[in-house]
């Protein structure tokens, strides 16, 4: 039964992150996902210090607020003339460092350590049980991630056309009256929510892999957003299941193995994708040369 809960948790993380990752990849904002996953750390630390609980709603709110602050600061620096990559690097490293200091300075007073935040431990999800009125409802992480996935699906489903147009052509979206900035910050808020929901199982660093790798793999396999979203979820689920058994075979980190399997799937798509794979592009160039010869 422990195998089931671990794989289910990994699949929920991958599905939630993969859906949002598709929009990040399309908008060329992959590094922003990396920045948010690191810079929400001070929000988590402050919320934990106030509430004294890792299960508090305040922790989620603190992370979401820091995620939005991160995006605001990045855009502020960009408007000030700084390049995009430099803005992202400055903001997320500064905020991440503040979070590290807050946790290390209060390590004796709070039950929260850097290993938990950075790497997580998905093997322990089965022991953190949600009890309601004396009934065992199963691992709390599964409920937390399931609710997060539901929120993401609900928001994306309600505003799918708006998110799609903002991802492919923000100028056109603004021209037809769509509040591009609002949907930008809404997407960043969902990324922040997904990140903090995944901390317990995969940690701050590895959640970046789940945000970007399955979505990037799906991007190589199709030119339609709807299929890209579906492929991203399926690739994430396959990475979770395959990564778990790979870790079991190697006696290695489960979360790390999941990302490794996701990376291998990306490599296969990069080489053999019929649309954008390396071999397909090489074959197309050869045909073009033969036609012009």
Coordinates of C-alpha atoms in Angstrom, one line a residue:
X1 CA 0.0 0.0 0.0
X2 CA 2.9 2.3 0.7
X3 CA 3.9 2.0 -3.0
X4 CA 0.5 3.3 -4.1
X5 CA 0.5 6.3 -1.8
X6 CA 4.0 7.3 -2.9
X7 CA 3.3 7.0 -6.6
X8 CA -0.1 8.8 -6.2
X9 CA 1.6 11.7 -4.4
X10 CA 4.3 12.0 -7.0
X11 CA 1.6 11.8 -9.8
X12 CA -0.4 14.6 -8.1
X13 CA 2.7 16.8 -7.8
X14 CA 3.6 16.1 -11.4
X15 CA 0.1 16.8 -12.7
X16 CA -0.3 20.0 -10.9
X17 CA 3.1 21.3 -11.8
X18 CA 3.0 20.0 -15.3
X19 CA -0.2 21.8 -16.2
X20 CA 1.2 25.1 -14.9
X21 CA 4.6 24.4 -16.5
X22 CA 3.0 24.2 -19.9
X23 CA 2.0 27.9 -19.7
X24 CA 5.4 28.8 -18.2
X25 CA 7.2 27.1 -21.1
X26 CA 5.0 28.7 -23.7
X27 CA 5.5 32.1 -22.2
X28 CA 9.3 31.5 -22.0
X29 CA 9.1 32.0 -18.2
X30 CA 10.7 28.7 -17.0
X31 CA 13.2 30.5 -14.9
X32 CA 10.4 32.4 -13.2
X33 CA 9.1 29.1 -12.0
X34 CA 12.6 28.3 -10.6
X35 CA 12.6 31.7 -8.9
X36 CA 9.3 31.3 -7.3
X37 CA 10.1 27.8 -6.0
X38 CA 13.1 29.2 -4.2
X39 CA 11.9 32.7 -3.1
X40 CA 8.8 31.5 -1.4
X41 CA 11.0 30.1 1.4
X42 CA 11.0 33.3 3.5
X43 CA 7.2 33.3 3.3
X44 CA 7.0 29.7 4.5
X45 CA 9.5 30.4 7.3
X46 CA 7.7 33.6 8.5
X47 CA 4.3 31.8 8.4
X48 CA 5.7 28.9 10.3
X49 CA 7.2 31.1 12.9
X50 CA 3.9 32.8 13.4
X51 CA 1.7 29.8 13.4
X52 CA 4.1 27.1 14.8
X53 CA 2.5 24.5 12.4
X54 CA 3.5 23.1 9.0
X55 CA -0.1 22.4 8.3
X56 CA -1.3 25.9 8.7
X57 CA -3.2 27.7 5.9
X58 CA -1.0 30.7 6.9
X59 CA 2.0 28.9 5.4
X60 CA 0.3 28.6 2.1
X61 CA -0.8 32.2 2.1
X62 CA 2.7 33.3 3.1
X63 CA 4.3 31.4 0.2
X64 CA 1.7 32.7 -2.3
X65 CA 2.3 36.3 -1.2
X66 CA 6.1 35.9 -1.5
X67 CA 5.6 34.3 -5.0
X68 CA 3.6 37.4 -6.1
X69 CA 6.2 39.7 -4.5
X70 CA 8.9 37.8 -6.5
X71 CA 7.2 38.4 -9.8
X72 CA 6.5 42.1 -8.9
X73 CA 10.2 42.6 -8.0
X74 CA 11.4 40.9 -11.2
X75 CA 9.2 43.0 -13.4
X76 CA 10.2 46.2 -11.5
X77 CA 13.9 45.5 -12.1
X78 CA 13.2 44.7 -15.8
X79 CA 11.3 48.0 -16.2
X80 CA 14.4 49.7 -14.6
X81 CA 16.5 48.5 -17.5
X82 CA 18.0 45.3 -16.0
X83 CA 18.0 42.2 -18.2
X84 CA 15.4 39.4 -17.6
X85 CA 17.9 36.7 -16.5
X86 CA 19.8 39.1 -14.2
X87 CA 16.5 40.3 -12.6
X88 CA 15.4 36.7 -11.9
X89 CA 18.8 35.8 -10.5
X90 CA 19.0 38.7 -8.2
X91 CA 15.5 38.5 -6.8
X92 CA 15.3 34.7 -6.2
X93 CA 18.8 34.4 -4.7
X94 CA 18.3 37.3 -2.3
X95 CA 14.9 36.1 -1.1
X96 CA 16.1 32.5 -0.9
X97 CA 19.1 33.6 1.2
X98 CA 16.7 35.5 3.6
X99 CA 14.6 32.4 4.0
X100 CA 17.7 30.3 4.8
X101 CA 18.8 32.8 7.4
X102 CA 15.3 32.8 9.0
X103 CA 15.2 29.0 9.3
X104 CA 18.8 28.7 10.5
X105 CA 18.5 31.4 13.1
X106 CA 15.3 29.9 14.5
X107 CA 16.2 26.2 14.0
X108 CA 16.1 25.6 17.8
X109 CA 12.5 27.0 18.1
X110 CA 10.8 25.6 15.0
X111 CA 10.4 22.1 13.6
X112 CA 11.4 23.0 10.1
X113 CA 14.8 22.3 8.6
X114 CA 16.4 23.1 5.3
X115 CA 16.6 19.4 4.2
X116 CA 12.8 19.3 4.5
X117 CA 12.3 22.4 2.5
X118 CA 14.9 21.8 -0.2
X119 CA 14.7 18.0 -0.8
X120 CA 11.5 16.7 0.9
X121 CA 11.0 13.0 1.5
X122 CA 8.1 11.5 -0.4
X123 CA 8.7 8.1 1.3
X124 CA 7.2 9.5 4.5
X125 CA 3.9 10.7 3.1
X126 CA 2.1 7.5 4.2
X127 CA 2.9 8.2 7.9
X128 CA 1.4 11.7 8.0
X129 CA -2.3 10.7 8.3
X130 CA -5.3 13.1 8.1
X131 CA -7.8 12.2 10.9
X132 CA -11.3 13.7 10.7
X133 CA -13.7 12.8 13.5
X134 CA -11.7 9.8 14.4
X135 CA -11.6 8.4 10.8
X136 CA -8.4 7.7 9.0
X137 CA -8.7 9.6 5.7
X138 CA -5.3 8.6 4.3
X139 CA -2.1 10.7 3.9
X140 CA -2.6 14.4 4.4
X141 CA -0.3 15.2 1.5
X142 CA -2.6 13.4 -0.9
X143 CA -5.5 15.5 0.2
X144 CA -3.5 18.7 0.2
X145 CA -2.1 18.0 -3.3
X146 CA -5.5 16.8 -4.6
X147 CA -7.2 20.0 -3.5
X148 CA -4.4 22.0 -5.1
X149 CA -4.8 20.1 -8.4
X150 CA -8.6 20.7 -8.2
X151 CA -8.0 24.5 -7.8
X152 CA -5.6 24.6 -10.7
X153 CA -7.9 22.6 -12.9
X154 CA -10.9 24.8 -11.9
X155 CA -9.1 28.1 -12.6
X156 CA -7.5 26.9 -15.9
X157 CA -10.8 25.4 -17.0
X158 CA -12.8 28.5 -16.3
X159 CA -10.3 30.8 -18.0
X160 CA -8.7 28.5 -20.6
X161 CA -9.2 30.8 -23.6
X162 CA -7.7 33.8 -21.7
X163 CA -4.7 31.8 -20.5
X164 CA -4.2 30.4 -24.0
X165 CA -4.3 33.7 -25.7
X166 CA -2.1 35.4 -23.1
X167 CA 0.5 32.6 -23.6
X168 CA 0.6 32.8 -27.4
X169 CA 0.0 36.5 -28.1
X170 CA -0.2 38.8 -25.1
X171 CA -0.5 41.9 -27.4
X172 CA -3.6 40.5 -29.1
X173 CA -5.0 39.5 -25.7
X174 CA -4.6 43.1 -24.5
X175 CA -6.1 44.4 -27.7
X176 CA -9.3 42.3 -27.3
X177 CA -9.7 43.5 -23.7
X178 CA -8.2 40.7 -21.7
X179 CA -6.5 41.9 -18.5
X180 CA -3.1 40.4 -19.3
X181 CA -1.5 41.5 -16.0
X182 CA -4.3 40.0 -14.0
X183 CA -3.9 36.6 -15.6
X184 CA -0.2 36.9 -15.3
X185 CA -0.3 37.3 -11.6
X186 CA -3.1 34.7 -11.3
X187 CA -0.8 32.2 -13.0
X188 CA 2.1 33.1 -10.7
X189 CA -0.2 32.7 -7.7
X190 CA -1.1 29.2 -8.9
X191 CA 2.6 28.4 -9.4
X192 CA 3.3 29.6 -5.8
X193 CA 0.4 27.4 -4.5
X194 CA 1.6 24.4 -6.4
X195 CA 5.2 25.0 -5.1
X196 CA 4.3 25.1 -1.4
X197 CA 1.9 22.2 -1.8
X198 CA 4.8 20.1 -3.1
X199 CA 7.4 21.0 -0.5
X200 CA 6.5 18.1 1.8
X201 CA 6.9 15.5 -0.9
X202 CA 9.6 16.7 -3.3
X203 CA 11.1 19.9 -1.8
X204 CA 11.8 23.3 -3.3
X205 CA 14.6 22.3 -5.7
X206 CA 13.0 19.2 -7.2
X207 CA 9.6 20.8 -7.8
X208 CA 11.4 22.9 -10.5
X209 CA 11.9 19.7 -12.4
X210 CA 8.3 18.8 -12.2
X211 CA 7.3 22.3 -13.3
X212 CA 9.5 22.3 -16.4
X213 CA 10.6 18.9 -17.6
X214 CA 7.3 17.2 -18.3
X215 CA 5.9 20.4 -20.0
X216 CA 9.1 20.7 -22.1
X217 CA 8.8 17.1 -23.2
X218 CA 5.2 17.6 -24.1
X219 CA 6.1 20.7 -26.0
X220 CA 8.4 18.6 -28.3
X221 CA 5.5 16.1 -29.0
X222 CA 2.7 18.4 -30.1
X223 CA 1.8 21.8 -31.4
X224 CA -1.7 21.9 -29.7
X225 CA -2.0 23.3 -26.2
X226 CA -4.8 20.9 -25.2
X227 CA -2.6 17.9 -26.1
X228 CA 0.4 19.5 -24.5
X229 CA -1.4 19.7 -21.2
X230 CA -2.6 16.1 -21.5
X231 CA 0.9 14.8 -22.5
X232 CA 2.5 16.8 -19.7
X233 CA 0.3 15.1 -17.1
X234 CA 0.8 11.6 -18.6
X235 CA 4.6 12.1 -18.7
X236 CA 4.6 13.3 -15.1
X237 CA 2.6 10.3 -14.0
X238 CA 4.9 7.9 -15.9
X239 CA 7.9 9.7 -14.4
X240 CA 6.5 9.3 -10.9
X241 CA 5.8 5.6 -11.2
X242 CA 9.0 4.8 -13.1
X243 CA 11.1 7.0 -10.8
X244 CA 9.7 5.2 -7.7
X245 CA 10.7 1.7 -9.0
X246 CA 14.0 3.0 -10.3
X247 CA 14.8 4.4 -6.8
X248 CA 13.7 1.1 -5.2
X249 CA 16.1 -0.7 -7.5
X250 CA 19.0 1.7 -6.8
X251 CA 18.1 2.3 -3.2
X252 CA 18.3 6.0 -4.0
X253 CA 16.3 9.2 -3.5
X254 CA 12.8 8.7 -4.7
X255 CA 12.1 12.3 -5.7
X256 CA 15.5 12.6 -7.4
X257 CA 14.8 9.3 -9.3
X258 CA 11.5 10.7 -10.5
X259 CA 13.1 13.8 -12.0
X260 CA 15.8 11.6 -13.5
X261 CA 13.2 9.5 -15.3
X262 CA 11.5 12.7 -16.4
X263 CA 14.8 13.8 -17.8
X264 CA 15.3 10.5 -19.7
X265 CA 11.9 10.9 -21.2
X266 CA 12.7 14.4 -22.3
X267 CA 15.9 13.1 -23.9
X268 CA 14.0 10.5 -25.9
X269 CA 11.5 13.2 -27.1
X270 CA 14.4 15.5 -27.9
X271 CA 16.0 12.8 -30.1
X272 CA 13.0 11.0 -31.6
X273 CA 10.0 13.3 -31.6
X274 CA 8.3 13.2 -35.0
X275 CA 7.6 16.9 -34.9
X276 CA 10.6 18.6 -33.3
X277 CA 13.0 15.8 -32.5
X278 CA 16.7 16.0 -33.5
X279 CA 16.5 13.1 -35.9
X280 CA 13.3 14.5 -37.5
X281 CA 15.0 17.9 -38.0
X282 CA 18.1 16.3 -39.4
X283 CA 16.0 14.2 -41.8
X284 CA 14.0 17.3 -42.9
X285 CA 17.3 19.2 -43.7
X286 CA 18.5 16.3 -45.7
X287 CA 15.3 16.3 -47.8
X288 CA 15.5 20.0 -48.3
X289 CA 19.1 19.7 -49.5
X290 CA 18.2 16.9 -51.9
X291 CA 15.3 18.9 -53.3
X292 CA 17.4 21.9 -54.0
X293 CA 20.4 20.0 -55.4

